[in-house]
Every structure is written in C-alpha cells, then in structure tokens.
C-alpha cells in the first residue's frame, strides 16, 4: 500500500507538470495536424496537376486522331473518285468495243448477203 500512496503523491506532485505536458502535447498535435493538412493539400494539388496533365494528353490524342480521320477520309474520297473514273473508263471502252463489234457484224452480214445474192 505504501507503494500505491507514493505513486499517488508523485502524480499529485506532477499535476502541474501534467498541464504543461498536456499543453505541449496539444501544441504538438496541432502542429502535426497542420503538417498533415498541408501534406494533404500538396497531394491534392499534385493529384489535380496529374489529372490536368492526363486531360491535356487526352486532348492532344483526340486532336491527333481527328487529324488522322480527316487524312483517311480525304484518302478514301480520292480512292472513290479514282474508282469512279476507272469504272467510267471501263464503261466507255465497253461501249466503244460494242460499237466496233456491231459495225463488224453489220459489215460481215452485208458481205454474206452480197455473197448469197451472187449465187
């Protein structure tokens, strides 16, 4: 029991020191809270900067893709025009050949009829 009483007296004697220690602890905790708040704000700012950089990269990629789409669209339109020109040329050659063959057939028919008339 003597030991417990000594501890109680020691605690009573330190009572004034406890308030000073508590004030120091409170101040330390406030400083720690402030340091953590600043660190959190820095991380948030760094995260926001990271997001902003990612958005900027995405915007640049979208612009590059839009430019690529325009180039590919122009190439596709040029290829379509070239295909239409080739088709028109093929149709024109077909008509010319048909006219020549028709003329040849008419000439051969006339020759046959003339040969038949001579007999």
mmCIF file of C-alpha atoms in Angstrom:
data_model
loop_
_atom_site.group_PDB
_atom_site.id
_atom_site.type_symbol
_atom_site.label_atom_id
_atom_site.label_comp_id
_atom_site.label_asym_id
_atom_site.label_seq_id
_atom_site.Cartn_x
_atom_site.Cartn_y
_atom_site.Cartn_z
ATOM 1 C CA UNK A 1 0.000 0.000 0.000
ATOM 2 C CA UNK A 2 2.848 2.257 0.707
ATOM 3 C CA UNK A 3 3.879 1.958 -2.887
ATOM 4 C CA UNK A 4 0.410 2.982 -4.158
ATOM 5 C CA UNK A 5 0.404 6.009 -1.871
ATOM 6 C CA UNK A 6 3.816 7.059 -3.196
ATOM 7 C CA UNK A 7 2.515 6.852 -6.725
ATOM 8 C CA UNK A 8 -0.497 8.970 -5.836
ATOM 9 C CA UNK A 9 1.747 11.625 -4.232
ATOM 10 C CA UNK A 10 4.036 11.550 -7.231
ATOM 11 C CA UNK A 11 1.051 12.002 -9.515
ATOM 12 C CA UNK A 12 -0.186 14.893 -7.355
ATOM 13 C CA UNK A 13 3.245 16.482 -7.433
ATOM 14 C CA UNK A 14 3.385 16.146 -11.191
ATOM 15 C CA UNK A 15 -0.127 17.572 -11.554
ATOM 16 C CA UNK A 16 1.243 20.944 -12.531
ATOM 17 C CA UNK A 17 3.655 19.312 -14.925
ATOM 18 C CA UNK A 18 0.800 17.321 -16.442
ATOM 19 C CA UNK A 19 -0.921 20.537 -17.503
ATOM 20 C CA UNK A 20 2.275 21.835 -19.043
ATOM 21 C CA UNK A 21 2.891 18.497 -20.703
ATOM 22 C CA UNK A 22 -0.712 18.478 -21.922
ATOM 23 C CA UNK A 23 -0.280 21.953 -23.387
ATOM 24 C CA UNK A 24 2.913 20.795 -25.124
ATOM 25 C CA UNK A 25 1.143 17.678 -26.395
ATOM 26 C CA UNK A 26 -1.789 19.757 -27.643
ATOM 27 C CA UNK A 27 0.594 22.130 -29.416
ATOM 28 C CA UNK A 28 2.470 19.177 -30.931
ATOM 29 C CA UNK A 29 -0.789 17.627 -32.050
ATOM 30 C CA UNK A 30 -1.908 20.934 -33.577
ATOM 31 C CA UNK A 31 1.406 21.209 -35.430
ATOM 32 C CA UNK A 32 1.088 17.616 -36.586
ATOM 33 C CA UNK A 33 -2.483 18.261 -37.778
ATOM 34 C CA UNK A 34 -1.307 21.386 -39.643
ATOM 35 C CA UNK A 35 1.586 19.472 -41.225
ATOM 36 C CA UNK A 36 -0.793 16.684 -42.283
ATOM 37 C CA UNK A 37 -3.270 19.236 -43.682
ATOM 38 C CA UNK A 38 -0.502 20.879 -45.728
ATOM 39 C CA UNK A 39 0.699 17.481 -46.925
ATOM 40 C CA UNK A 40 -2.846 16.514 -47.920
ATOM 41 C CA UNK A 41 -3.320 19.806 -49.786
ATOM 42 C CA UNK A 42 0.003 19.246 -51.574
ATOM 43 C CA UNK A 43 -1.092 15.747 -52.560
ATOM 44 C CA UNK A 44 -4.445 17.060 -53.759
ATOM 45 C CA UNK A 45 -2.698 19.752 -55.797
ATOM 46 C CA UNK A 46 -0.281 17.193 -57.202
ATOM 47 C CA UNK A 47 -3.211 14.883 -57.991
ATOM 48 C CA UNK A 48 -5.065 17.747 -59.670
ATOM 49 C CA UNK A 49 -1.941 18.545 -61.699
ATOM 50 C CA UNK A 50 -1.725 14.879 -62.676
ATOM 51 C CA UNK A 51 -5.352 14.851 -63.745
ATOM 52 C CA UNK A 52 -4.852 18.075 -65.678
ATOM 53 C CA UNK A 53 -1.799 16.594 -67.421
ATOM 54 C CA UNK A 54 -3.781 13.452 -68.284
ATOM 55 C CA UNK A 55 -6.631 15.559 -69.664
ATOM 56 C CA UNK A 56 -4.129 17.561 -71.732
ATOM 57 C CA UNK A 57 -2.586 14.349 -73.112
ATOM 58 C CA UNK A 58 -6.046 13.005 -73.912
ATOM 59 C CA UNK A 59 -6.980 16.266 -75.633
ATOM 60 C CA UNK A 60 -3.814 16.092 -77.729
ATOM 61 C CA UNK A 61 -4.501 12.455 -78.617
ATOM 62 C CA UNK A 62 -8.066 13.314 -79.630
ATOM 63 C CA UNK A 63 -6.763 16.141 -81.838
ATOM 64 C CA UNK A 64 -4.247 13.763 -83.441
ATOM 65 C CA UNK A 65 -6.952 11.172 -84.030
ATOM 66 C CA UNK A 66 -9.267 13.790 -85.538
ATOM 67 C CA UNK A 67 -6.472 14.881 -87.880
ATOM 68 C CA UNK A 68 -5.844 11.250 -88.822
ATOM 69 C CA UNK A 69 -9.562 10.753 -89.509
ATOM 70 C CA UNK A 70 -9.536 13.792 -91.809
ATOM 71 C CA UNK A 71 -6.498 12.460 -93.698
ATOM 72 C CA UNK A 72 -8.041 8.994 -94.028
ATOM 73 C CA UNK A 73 -11.371 10.475 -95.124
ATOM 74 C CA UNK A 74 -9.612 12.533 -97.810
ATOM 75 C CA UNK A 75 -7.706 9.444 -98.986
ATOM 76 C CA UNK A 76 -10.918 7.434 -99.087
ATOM 77 C CA UNK A 77 -12.649 10.153 -101.111
ATOM 78 C CA UNK A 78 -9.684 10.267 -103.534
ATOM 79 C CA UNK A 79 -9.777 6.475 -103.865
ATOM 80 C CA UNK A 80 -13.534 6.643 -104.520
ATOM 81 C CA UNK A 81 -13.052 9.292 -107.219
ATOM 82 C CA UNK A 82 -10.278 7.178 -108.794
ATOM 83 C CA UNK A 83 -12.535 4.092 -108.697
ATOM 84 C CA UNK A 84 -15.401 6.024 -110.296
ATOM 85 C CA UNK A 85 -13.017 7.277 -113.014
ATOM 86 C CA UNK A 86 -11.815 3.709 -113.656
ATOM 87 C CA UNK A 87 -15.397 2.497 -113.832
ATOM 88 C CA UNK A 88 -16.328 5.276 -116.276
ATOM 89 C CA UNK A 89 -13.270 4.413 -118.413
ATOM 90 C CA UNK A 90 -14.221 0.723 -118.413
ATOM 91 C CA UNK A 91 -17.811 1.561 -119.413
ATOM 92 C CA UNK A 92 -16.530 3.834 -122.185
ATOM 93 C CA UNK A 93 -14.194 1.078 -123.506
ATOM 94 C CA UNK A 94 -17.069 -1.413 -123.341
ATOM 95 C CA UNK A 95 -19.344 0.895 -125.385
ATOM 96 C CA UNK A 96 -16.582 1.558 -127.923
ATOM 97 C CA UNK A 97 -15.856 -2.166 -128.283
ATOM 98 C CA UNK A 98 -19.571 -2.948 -128.584
ATOM 99 C CA UNK A 99 -19.927 -0.319 -131.336
ATOM 100 C CA UNK A 100 -16.912 -1.747 -133.174
ATOM 101 C CA UNK A 101 -18.254 -5.287 -132.856
ATOM 102 C CA UNK A 102 -21.683 -4.150 -134.025
ATOM 103 C CA UNK A 103 -20.089 -2.447 -137.017
ATOM 104 C CA UNK A 104 -18.051 -5.597 -137.754
ATOM 105 C CA UNK A 105 -21.167 -7.774 -137.510
ATOM 106 C CA UNK A 106 -23.088 -5.454 -139.863
ATOM 107 C CA UNK A 107 -20.184 -5.479 -142.351
ATOM 108 C CA UNK A 108 -19.905 -9.290 -142.249
ATOM 109 C CA UNK A 109 -23.678 -9.652 -142.616
ATOM 110 C CA UNK A 110 -23.625 -7.364 -145.624
ATOM 111 C CA UNK A 111 -20.803 -9.410 -147.160
ATOM 112 C CA UNK A 112 -22.728 -12.649 -146.571
ATOM 113 C CA UNK A 113 -25.883 -11.226 -148.073
ATOM 114 C CA UNK A 114 -23.922 -9.970 -151.071
ATOM 115 C CA UNK A 115 -22.338 -13.408 -151.481
ATOM 116 C CA UNK A 116 -25.768 -15.050 -151.245
ATOM 117 C CA UNK A 117 -27.185 -12.652 -153.831
ATOM 118 C CA UNK A 118 -24.411 -13.611 -156.283
ATOM 119 C CA UNK A 119 -25.306 -17.231 -156.192
#
